[in-house]
Amino acid sequence: MVIPVHDVNPARRTPWVTYALITANVLAFLSTPGMAASVAGESSLAQLCHLHAFLDHYAAVPRELIHDRMPRVVPTGEIALGPQGPGCVVGPPDYDKSPALSVLTAMFLHGSWLHLLGNLLFLLIFGNNIEDRMGHVRYLLFYVVCGYAASYGFALFNADSAAPLIGASGAIAGVLGAYLVLYPKARVWVLVPFLIFLPLRLPAWLVLGFWFLLQAVYSNGEGVSDAGTVAYAAHIVGFLAGMALAWPLRPGTPPPPDPGALLFGRRARPGGW
């Protein structure tokens, strides 16, 4: 898909909430057990068991969200030698977990550095204008609501799933949906992988519409090998929630700069960098 790198849509105020969300996500990633080692390409069974226990504690689990109860056994974070060799120990949970609160904590957890950086790139590019339009407090509430809508929407379609649901993708998908509603004609600089990374200036409706279309295709397991590990349905629900919440703000939203004609090649270098 295309890689967005910059939008030509200046904001009037500093996006402090967007910066704070980015910082919180990075700090949460670095403090997640085993993630710092995974960045360096190192991991051990002990680290993996500790990570599984951590995620089971703080990630959102669809089965728990729908039935509002915890499983009888969870990973403990310890390792032991069994008939099949060493493995992670499971046992009764020694903590109380609120499934509803786990949705909030799960928004700041990521499974890999690529997962983290991909999410934060979209948040940095498109979040500042949504925060500028909504204001700091309303934008933060909007972000959280979209994240909850995405998680519970995914859980409704996967009520028996015990796989941990993590990542800010659902909330950020809401930001993208709001951007499409409020600034469909804003220009977005993207890199298109075609032999080389070709820079193009495209309207937001094309960039974000193509992104949404890919999520819909991938959610059906078509054209991607990791459809079972990525919650594409959560992206779709978050995106639609963002569109719905932003729709009442359309009438008072100032238009972005004139998009002009599409540019490509050497002429496509944005002058504001």
PDB file of C-alpha atoms in Angstrom:
ATOM      1  CA  MET A   1       0.000   0.000   0.000  1.00  0.00           C
ATOM      2  CA  VAL A   2       1.003   3.641  -0.159  1.00  0.00           C
ATOM      3  CA  ILE A   3       3.010   5.076   2.737  1.00  0.00           C
ATOM      4  CA  PRO A   4       1.863   8.545   3.902  1.00  0.00           C
ATOM      5  CA  VAL A   5       4.662  10.882   4.924  1.00  0.00           C
ATOM      6  CA  HIS A   6       3.098  14.362   5.176  1.00  0.00           C
ATOM      7  CA  ASP A   7      -0.195  16.175   4.679  1.00  0.00           C
ATOM      8  CA  VAL A   8      -0.537  19.705   3.337  1.00  0.00           C
ATOM      9  CA  ASN A   9      -3.036  20.812   5.945  1.00  0.00           C
ATOM     10  CA  PRO A  10      -1.605  23.211   8.548  1.00  0.00           C
ATOM     11  CA  ALA A  11      -2.993  23.148  12.088  1.00  0.00           C
ATOM     12  CA  ARG A  12      -3.611  26.241  14.193  1.00  0.00           C
ATOM     13  CA  ARG A  13      -2.532  24.827  17.533  1.00  0.00           C
ATOM     14  CA  THR A  14       0.144  22.457  18.831  1.00  0.00           C
ATOM     15  CA  PRO A  15      -1.231  18.881  18.977  1.00  0.00           C
ATOM     16  CA  TRP A  16      -0.191  18.182  22.564  1.00  0.00           C
ATOM     17  CA  VAL A  17      -2.574  15.247  22.988  1.00  0.00           C
ATOM     18  CA  THR A  18      -1.283  13.568  19.824  1.00  0.00           C
ATOM     19  CA  TYR A  19       2.289  14.006  21.036  1.00  0.00           C
ATOM     20  CA  ALA A  20       1.337  12.650  24.465  1.00  0.00           C
ATOM     21  CA  LEU A  21      -0.342   9.594  22.908  1.00  0.00           C
ATOM     22  CA  ILE A  22       2.741   8.907  20.801  1.00  0.00           C
ATOM     23  CA  THR A  23       4.992   9.217  23.851  1.00  0.00           C
ATOM     24  CA  ALA A  24       2.761   6.972  25.950  1.00  0.00           C
ATOM     25  CA  ASN A  25       2.708   4.293  23.260  1.00  0.00           C
ATOM     26  CA  VAL A  26       6.499   4.313  22.933  1.00  0.00           C
ATOM     27  CA  LEU A  27       7.013   4.138  26.691  1.00  0.00           C
ATOM     28  CA  ALA A  28       4.480   1.327  27.029  1.00  0.00           C
ATOM     29  CA  PHE A  29       6.207  -0.612  24.256  1.00  0.00           C
ATOM     30  CA  LEU A  30       9.638  -0.248  25.838  1.00  0.00           C
ATOM     31  CA  SER A  31       8.283  -1.326  29.231  1.00  0.00           C
ATOM     32  CA  THR A  32       6.472  -4.390  27.859  1.00  0.00           C
ATOM     33  CA  PRO A  33       8.349  -7.535  28.956  1.00  0.00           C
ATOM     34  CA  GLY A  34      10.559  -8.886  26.200  1.00  0.00           C
ATOM     35  CA  MET A  35       9.850  -6.112  23.687  1.00  0.00           C
ATOM     36  CA  ALA A  36      13.194  -4.370  24.092  1.00  0.00           C
ATOM     37  CA  ALA A  37      14.922  -7.695  23.424  1.00  0.00           C
ATOM     38  CA  SER A  38      12.687  -8.364  20.401  1.00  0.00           C
ATOM     39  CA  VAL A  39      13.811  -5.089  18.827  1.00  0.00           C
ATOM     40  CA  ALA A  40      17.374  -6.372  19.044  1.00  0.00           C
ATOM     41  CA  GLY A  41      16.291  -9.725  17.619  1.00  0.00           C
ATOM     42  CA  GLU A  42      16.793 -11.592  20.891  1.00  0.00           C
ATOM     43  CA  SER A  43      14.204 -13.552  22.843  1.00  0.00           C
ATOM     44  CA  SER A  44      14.137 -16.537  25.154  1.00  0.00           C
ATOM     45  CA  LEU A  45      11.464 -18.921  26.344  1.00  0.00           C
ATOM     46  CA  ALA A  46      11.406 -17.173  29.720  1.00  0.00           C
ATOM     47  CA  GLN A  47      10.840 -13.800  28.034  1.00  0.00           C
ATOM     48  CA  LEU A  48       8.086 -15.219  25.833  1.00  0.00           C
ATOM     49  CA  CYS A  49       6.303 -16.776  28.804  1.00  0.00           C
ATOM     50  CA  HIS A  50       6.571 -13.506  30.719  1.00  0.00           C
ATOM     51  CA  LEU A  51       5.215 -11.632  27.711  1.00  0.00           C
ATOM     52  CA  HIS A  52       2.256 -14.006  27.316  1.00  0.00           C
ATOM     53  CA  ALA A  53       1.372 -13.567  30.982  1.00  0.00           C
ATOM     54  CA  PHE A  54       1.672  -9.777  30.692  1.00  0.00           C
ATOM     55  CA  LEU A  55      -0.555  -9.617  27.608  1.00  0.00           C
ATOM     56  CA  ASP A  56      -3.146 -11.930  29.105  1.00  0.00           C
ATOM     57  CA  HIS A  57      -3.316  -9.570  32.075  1.00  0.00           C
ATOM     58  CA  TYR A  58      -3.453  -6.232  30.241  1.00  0.00           C
ATOM     59  CA  ALA A  59      -4.677  -7.005  26.711  1.00  0.00           C
ATOM     60  CA  ALA A  60      -8.318  -7.074  25.665  1.00  0.00           C
ATOM     61  CA  VAL A  61      -9.585 -10.611  25.046  1.00  0.00           C
ATOM     62  CA  PRO A  62     -12.785 -10.852  22.950  1.00  0.00           C
ATOM     63  CA  ARG A  63     -14.190 -13.764  24.945  1.00  0.00           C
ATOM     64  CA  GLU A  64     -13.714 -11.824  28.182  1.00  0.00           C
ATOM     65  CA  LEU A  65     -15.286  -8.660  26.733  1.00  0.00           C
ATOM     66  CA  ILE A  66     -18.424 -10.462  25.583  1.00  0.00           C
ATOM     67  CA  HIS A  67     -18.947 -12.702  28.615  1.00  0.00           C
ATOM     68  CA  ASP A  68     -17.428 -10.294  31.184  1.00  0.00           C
ATOM     69  CA  ARG A  69     -15.515 -12.996  33.006  1.00  0.00           C
ATOM     70  CA  MET A  70     -11.965 -14.273  33.208  1.00  0.00           C
ATOM     71  CA  PRO A  71     -10.780 -17.768  32.255  1.00  0.00           C
ATOM     72  CA  ARG A  72     -10.025 -20.315  34.949  1.00  0.00           C
ATOM     73  CA  VAL A  73      -6.374 -20.655  33.956  1.00  0.00           C
ATOM     74  CA  VAL A  74      -3.978 -18.105  32.480  1.00  0.00           C
ATOM     75  CA  PRO A  75      -0.230 -18.000  31.757  1.00  0.00           C
ATOM     76  CA  THR A  76       1.710 -17.406  34.965  1.00  0.00           C
ATOM     77  CA  GLY A  77       4.915 -16.169  33.333  1.00  0.00           C
ATOM     78  CA  GLU A  78       6.909 -19.157  34.600  1.00  0.00           C
ATOM     79  CA  ILE A  79       8.468 -22.007  32.628  1.00  0.00           C
ATOM     80  CA  ALA A  80       8.552 -25.705  33.439  1.00  0.00           C
ATOM     81  CA  LEU A  81       9.616 -28.988  31.858  1.00  0.00           C
ATOM     82  CA  GLY A  82       6.700 -31.090  30.623  1.00  0.00           C
ATOM     83  CA  PRO A  83       6.226 -34.239  28.524  1.00  0.00           C
ATOM     84  CA  GLN A  84       6.798 -32.233  25.335  1.00  0.00           C
ATOM     85  CA  GLY A  85       9.784 -30.333  26.739  1.00  0.00           C
ATOM     86  CA  PRO A  86      10.024 -26.895  28.348  1.00  0.00           C
ATOM     87  CA  GLY A  87       7.017 -24.630  28.086  1.00  0.00           C
ATOM     88  CA  CYS A  88       4.978 -21.883  29.732  1.00  0.00           C
ATOM     89  CA  VAL A  89       3.090 -22.702  32.927  1.00  0.00           C
ATOM     90  CA  VAL A  90      -0.630 -21.948  33.247  1.00  0.00           C
ATOM     91  CA  GLY A  91      -2.637 -21.727  36.430  1.00  0.00           C
ATOM     92  CA  PRO A  92      -5.448 -19.864  38.187  1.00  0.00           C
ATOM     93  CA  PRO A  93      -5.072 -16.068  37.876  1.00  0.00           C
ATOM     94  CA  ASP A  94      -3.671 -14.330  40.942  1.00  0.00           C
ATOM     95  CA  TYR A  95      -5.112 -10.950  39.918  1.00  0.00           C
ATOM     96  CA  ASP A  96      -8.481  -9.351  39.248  1.00  0.00           C
ATOM     97  CA  LYS A  97      -9.000  -8.082  35.724  1.00  0.00           C
ATOM     98  CA  SER A  98     -11.674  -5.726  34.449  1.00  0.00           C
ATOM     99  CA  PRO A  99     -12.408  -6.673  30.811  1.00  0.00           C
ATOM    100  CA  ALA A 100     -13.746  -3.173  30.112  1.00  0.00           C
ATOM    101  CA  LEU A 101     -10.631  -1.497  31.519  1.00  0.00           C
ATOM    102  CA  SER A 102      -8.404  -3.891  29.564  1.00  0.00           C
ATOM    103  CA  VAL A 103      -9.606  -2.218  26.357  1.00  0.00           C
ATOM    104  CA  LEU A 104      -7.944   1.003  27.492  1.00  0.00           C
ATOM    105  CA  THR A 105      -4.652  -0.622  28.504  1.00  0.00           C
ATOM    106  CA  ALA A 106      -4.605  -2.670  25.291  1.00  0.00           C
ATOM    107  CA  MET A 107      -4.631   0.554  23.229  1.00  0.00           C
ATOM    108  CA  PHE A 108      -1.069   1.257  24.377  1.00  0.00           C
ATOM    109  CA  LEU A 109       0.374  -2.212  23.772  1.00  0.00           C
ATOM    110  CA  HIS A 110       1.966  -3.374  20.536  1.00  0.00           C
ATOM    111  CA  GLY A 111       3.310  -6.689  19.330  1.00  0.00           C
ATOM    112  CA  SER A 112       6.383  -5.453  17.475  1.00  0.00           C
ATOM    113  CA  TRP A 113       8.328  -2.312  16.628  1.00  0.00           C
ATOM    114  CA  LEU A 114       6.851  -2.394  13.093  1.00  0.00           C
ATOM    115  CA  HIS A 115       3.334  -2.539  14.534  1.00  0.00           C
ATOM    116  CA  LEU A 116       4.146   0.419  16.776  1.00  0.00           C
ATOM    117  CA  LEU A 117       5.860   2.626  14.191  1.00  0.00           C
ATOM    118  CA  GLY A 118       3.208   1.991  11.542  1.00  0.00           C
ATOM    119  CA  ASN A 119       0.451   3.092  13.905  1.00  0.00           C
ATOM    120  CA  LEU A 120       2.301   6.148  15.174  1.00  0.00           C
ATOM    121  CA  LEU A 121       3.132   7.305  11.644  1.00  0.00           C
ATOM    122  CA  PHE A 122      -0.564   7.530  10.776  1.00  0.00           C
ATOM    123  CA  LEU A 123      -1.371   9.150  14.118  1.00  0.00           C
ATOM    124  CA  LEU A 124       1.339  11.792  13.688  1.00  0.00           C
ATOM    125  CA  ILE A 125       0.280  12.725  10.151  1.00  0.00           C
ATOM    126  CA  PHE A 126      -3.490  12.787  10.558  1.00  0.00           C
ATOM    127  CA  GLY A 127      -4.048  13.260  14.293  1.00  0.00           C
ATOM    128  CA  ASN A 128      -2.904  16.879  14.523  1.00  0.00           C
ATOM    129  CA  ASN A 129      -5.685  18.214  12.297  1.00  0.00           C
ATOM    130  CA  ILE A 130      -8.395  16.223  14.086  1.00  0.00           C
ATOM    131  CA  GLU A 131      -7.117  17.479  17.441  1.00  0.00           C
ATOM    132  CA  ASP A 132      -7.014  21.016  16.037  1.00  0.00           C
ATOM    133  CA  ARG A 133     -10.640  20.759  14.889  1.00  0.00           C
ATOM    134  CA  MET A 134     -12.017  19.094  18.018  1.00  0.00           C
ATOM    135  CA  GLY A 135      -9.879  20.643  20.728  1.00  0.00           C
ATOM    136  CA  HIS A 136      -7.595  18.763  23.099  1.00  0.00           C
ATOM    137  CA  VAL A 137     -10.104  17.269  25.537  1.00  0.00           C
ATOM    138  CA  ARG A 138     -12.768  16.348  22.996  1.00  0.00           C
ATOM    139  CA  TYR A 139     -10.107  14.819  20.751  1.00  0.00           C
ATOM    140  CA  LEU A 140      -8.814  12.611  23.579  1.00  0.00           C
ATOM    141  CA  LEU A 141     -12.346  11.428  24.347  1.00  0.00           C
ATOM    142  CA  PHE A 142     -12.929  10.812  20.650  1.00  0.00           C
ATOM    143  CA  TYR A 143      -9.731   8.728  20.431  1.00  0.00           C
ATOM    144  CA  VAL A 144     -10.722   6.571  23.409  1.00  0.00           C
ATOM    145  CA  VAL A 145     -14.304   6.090  22.195  1.00  0.00           C
ATOM    146  CA  CYS A 146     -13.089   4.943  18.769  1.00  0.00           C
ATOM    147  CA  GLY A 147     -10.698   2.508  20.439  1.00  0.00           C
ATOM    148  CA  TYR A 148     -13.511   1.047  22.542  1.00  0.00           C
ATOM    149  CA  ALA A 149     -15.838   0.827  19.538  1.00  0.00           C
ATOM    150  CA  ALA A 150     -13.162  -1.006  17.547  1.00  0.00           C
ATOM    151  CA  SER A 151     -12.401  -3.511  20.324  1.00  0.00           C
ATOM    152  CA  TYR A 152     -15.996  -4.320  21.197  1.00  0.00           C
ATOM    153  CA  GLY A 153     -16.977  -4.376  17.532  1.00  0.00           C
ATOM    154  CA  PHE A 154     -14.262  -6.925  16.835  1.00  0.00           C
ATOM    155  CA  ALA A 155     -15.288  -8.943  19.903  1.00  0.00           C
ATOM    156  CA  LEU A 156     -18.896  -9.141  18.710  1.00  0.00           C
ATOM    157  CA  PHE A 157     -17.725 -10.909  15.561  1.00  0.00           C
ATOM    158  CA  ASN A 158     -15.204 -13.080  17.430  1.00  0.00           C
ATOM    159  CA  ALA A 159     -17.009 -13.801  20.692  1.00  0.00           C
ATOM    160  CA  ASP A 160     -15.197 -17.087  21.365  1.00  0.00           C
ATOM    161  CA  SER A 161     -11.688 -15.841  20.602  1.00  0.00           C
ATOM    162  CA  ALA A 162      -9.140 -16.030  23.433  1.00  0.00           C
ATOM    163  CA  ALA A 163      -6.405 -14.282  21.442  1.00  0.00           C
ATOM    164  CA  PRO A 164      -5.197 -11.033  23.078  1.00  0.00           C
ATOM    165  CA  LEU A 165      -6.245  -7.903  21.195  1.00  0.00           C
ATOM    166  CA  ILE A 166      -3.609  -5.167  21.400  1.00  0.00           C
ATOM    167  CA  GLY A 167      -2.614  -2.007  19.580  1.00  0.00           C
ATOM    168  CA  ALA A 168      -3.773   1.535  18.912  1.00  0.00           C
ATOM    169  CA  SER A 169      -4.941   0.624  15.405  1.00  0.00           C
ATOM    170  CA  GLY A 170      -8.664   0.801  16.179  1.00  0.00           C
ATOM    171  CA  ALA A 171      -8.426   4.243  17.778  1.00  0.00           C
ATOM    172  CA  ILE A 172      -6.159   5.543  15.007  1.00  0.00           C
ATOM    173  CA  ALA A 173      -8.538   4.121  12.402  1.00  0.00           C
ATOM    174  CA  GLY A 174     -11.139   6.395  13.983  1.00  0.00           C
ATOM    175  CA  VAL A 175      -8.793   9.350  13.440  1.00  0.00           C
ATOM    176  CA  LEU A 176      -8.470   8.358   9.772  1.00  0.00           C
ATOM    177  CA  GLY A 177     -12.234   8.101   9.407  1.00  0.00           C
ATOM    178  CA  ALA A 178     -12.665  11.569  10.922  1.00  0.00           C
ATOM    179  CA  TYR A 179     -10.000  12.984   8.596  1.00  0.00           C
ATOM    180  CA  LEU A 180     -11.790  11.544   5.566  1.00  0.00           C
ATOM    181  CA  VAL A 181     -15.022  13.217   6.645  1.00  0.00           C
ATOM    182  CA  LEU A 182     -13.517  16.600   7.569  1.00  0.00           C
ATOM    183  CA  TYR A 183     -10.675  16.989   5.052  1.00  0.00           C
ATOM    184  CA  PRO A 184     -11.369  14.751   2.031  1.00  0.00           C
ATOM    185  CA  LYS A 185      -9.663  17.165  -0.379  1.00  0.00           C
ATOM    186  CA  ALA A 186      -6.531  17.793   1.676  1.00  0.00           C
ATOM    187  CA  ARG A 187      -3.315  16.865  -0.109  1.00  0.00           C
ATOM    188  CA  VAL A 188      -1.275  14.000   1.291  1.00  0.00           C
ATOM    189  CA  TRP A 189       2.279  13.194   0.257  1.00  0.00           C
ATOM    190  CA  VAL A 190       2.765   9.465  -0.054  1.00  0.00           C
ATOM    191  CA  LEU A 191       5.458   7.052  -1.156  1.00  0.00           C
ATOM    192  CA  VAL A 192       4.308   4.440  -3.639  1.00  0.00           C
ATOM    193  CA  PRO A 193       6.551   1.349  -3.902  1.00  0.00           C
ATOM    194  CA  PHE A 194       6.987   0.947  -7.656  1.00  0.00           C
ATOM    195  CA  LEU A 195      10.527  -0.310  -8.345  1.00  0.00           C
ATOM    196  CA  ILE A 196      11.564   2.670  -6.231  1.00  0.00           C
ATOM    197  CA  PHE A 197       9.568   4.700  -3.718  1.00  0.00           C
ATOM    198  CA  LEU A 198       7.751   7.156  -5.967  1.00  0.00           C
ATOM    199  CA  PRO A 199       6.530  10.330  -4.193  1.00  0.00           C
ATOM    200  CA  LEU A 200       3.007  11.412  -5.074  1.00  0.00           C
ATOM    201  CA  ARG A 201       0.676  14.116  -3.833  1.00  0.00           C
ATOM    202  CA  LEU A 202      -2.814  12.629  -3.600  1.00  0.00           C
ATOM    203  CA  PRO A 203      -6.140  13.776  -2.149  1.00  0.00           C
ATOM    204  CA  ALA A 204      -6.930  12.393   1.295  1.00  0.00           C
ATOM    205  CA  TRP A 205     -10.120  10.728   0.079  1.00  0.00           C
ATOM    206  CA  LEU A 206      -8.057   8.557  -2.275  1.00  0.00           C
ATOM    207  CA  VAL A 207      -5.352   7.672   0.276  1.00  0.00           C
ATOM    208  CA  LEU A 208      -7.737   6.910   3.132  1.00  0.00           C
ATOM    209  CA  GLY A 209     -10.373   5.349   0.915  1.00  0.00           C
ATOM    210  CA  PHE A 210      -7.754   2.956  -0.457  1.00  0.00           C
ATOM    211  CA  TRP A 211      -6.601   2.180   3.090  1.00  0.00           C
ATOM    212  CA  PHE A 212     -10.161   1.352   4.151  1.00  0.00           C
ATOM    213  CA  LEU A 213     -10.683  -0.806   1.069  1.00  0.00           C
ATOM    214  CA  LEU A 214      -7.562  -2.803   1.918  1.00  0.00           C
ATOM    215  CA  GLN A 215      -8.823  -3.400   5.458  1.00  0.00           C
ATOM    216  CA  ALA A 216     -12.105  -4.711   4.076  1.00  0.00           C
ATOM    217  CA  VAL A 217     -10.297  -7.053   1.683  1.00  0.00           C
ATOM    218  CA  TYR A 218      -7.840  -8.241   4.314  1.00  0.00           C
ATOM    219  CA  SER A 219     -10.612  -8.855   6.852  1.00  0.00           C
ATOM    220  CA  ASN A 220     -11.893 -11.566   4.508  1.00  0.00           C
ATOM    221  CA  GLY A 221      -8.472 -13.206   4.490  1.00  0.00           C
ATOM    222  CA  GLU A 222      -7.754 -12.263   0.886  1.00  0.00           C
ATOM    223  CA  GLY A 223      -4.344 -11.091  -0.307  1.00  0.00           C
ATOM    224  CA  VAL A 224      -2.623 -11.330   3.076  1.00  0.00           C
ATOM    225  CA  SER A 225      -1.037 -14.164   5.039  1.00  0.00           C
ATOM    226  CA  ASP A 226      -1.540 -12.757   8.558  1.00  0.00           C
ATOM    227  CA  ALA A 227      -5.309 -12.279   8.438  1.00  0.00           C
ATOM    228  CA  GLY A 228      -5.655 -14.422  11.541  1.00  0.00           C
ATOM    229  CA  THR A 229      -3.245 -12.322  13.615  1.00  0.00           C
ATOM    230  CA  VAL A 230      -4.295  -8.791  12.625  1.00  0.00           C
ATOM    231  CA  ALA A 231      -7.701  -7.494  13.727  1.00  0.00           C
ATOM    232  CA  TYR A 232      -8.695  -5.916  10.421  1.00  0.00           C
ATOM    233  CA  ALA A 233     -12.354  -5.945  11.464  1.00  0.00           C
ATOM    234  CA  ALA A 234     -11.429  -3.691  14.401  1.00  0.00           C
ATOM    235  CA  HIS A 235      -9.869  -1.232  11.942  1.00  0.00           C
ATOM    236  CA  ILE A 236     -13.101  -1.143   9.953  1.00  0.00           C
ATOM    237  CA  VAL A 237     -15.284  -0.561  13.016  1.00  0.00           C
ATOM    238  CA  GLY A 238     -12.946   2.123  14.368  1.00  0.00           C
ATOM    239  CA  PHE A 239     -12.873   3.889  10.990  1.00  0.00           C
ATOM    240  CA  LEU A 240     -16.679   3.923  10.713  1.00  0.00           C
ATOM    241  CA  ALA A 241     -17.009   5.127  14.308  1.00  0.00           C
ATOM    242  CA  GLY A 242     -14.615   7.994  13.571  1.00  0.00           C
ATOM    243  CA  MET A 243     -16.608   8.974  10.504  1.00  0.00           C
ATOM    244  CA  ALA A 244     -19.877   8.962  12.427  1.00  0.00           C
ATOM    245  CA  LEU A 245     -18.520  11.012  15.333  1.00  0.00           C
ATOM    246  CA  ALA A 246     -16.878  13.580  13.054  1.00  0.00           C
ATOM    247  CA  TRP A 247     -19.857  14.037  10.724  1.00  0.00           C
ATOM    248  CA  PRO A 248     -21.585  16.747  12.831  1.00  0.00           C
ATOM    249  CA  LEU A 249     -18.383  18.842  12.641  1.00  0.00           C
ATOM    250  CA  ARG A 250     -18.356  19.035   8.836  1.00  0.00           C
ATOM    251  CA  PRO A 251     -20.350  22.287   8.436  1.00  0.00           C
ATOM    252  CA  GLY A 252     -17.942  24.386  10.512  1.00  0.00           C
ATOM    253  CA  THR A 253     -14.696  22.855   9.287  1.00  0.00           C
ATOM    254  CA  PRO A 254     -12.505  25.270   7.291  1.00  0.00           C
ATOM    255  CA  PRO A 255     -11.371  23.806   3.966  1.00  0.00           C
ATOM    256  CA  PRO A 256      -7.733  22.772   3.476  1.00  0.00           C
ATOM    257  CA  PRO A 257      -5.473  24.562   0.977  1.00  0.00           C
ATOM    258  CA  ASP A 258      -6.377  24.156  -2.689  1.00  0.00           C
ATOM    259  CA  PRO A 259      -5.275  20.632  -3.663  1.00  0.00           C
ATOM    260  CA  GLY A 260      -4.207  21.664  -7.168  1.00  0.00           C
ATOM    261  CA  ALA A 261      -3.009  19.076  -9.654  1.00  0.00           C
ATOM    262  CA  LEU A 262      -1.350  15.749  -8.876  1.00  0.00           C
ATOM    263  CA  LEU A 263       2.429  15.868  -8.964  1.00  0.00           C
ATOM    264  CA  PHE A 264       4.937  13.072  -9.228  1.00  0.00           C
ATOM    265  CA  GLY A 265       8.641  12.427  -9.734  1.00  0.00           C
ATOM    266  CA  ARG A 266      11.125  15.237  -9.005  1.00  0.00           C
ATOM    267  CA  ARG A 267       8.368  17.858  -8.946  1.00  0.00           C
ATOM    268  CA  ALA A 268       6.639  16.014  -6.122  1.00  0.00           C
ATOM    269  CA  ARG A 269       8.998  17.169  -3.372  1.00  0.00           C
ATOM    270  CA  PRO A 270       6.992  19.053  -0.734  1.00  0.00           C
ATOM    271  CA  GLY A 271       8.403  22.494  -0.210  1.00  0.00           C
ATOM    272  CA  GLY A 272       7.571  22.706   3.480  1.00  0.00           C
ATOM    273  CA  TRP A 273       9.970  19.978   4.660  1.00  0.00           C
TER     274      TRP A 273
END
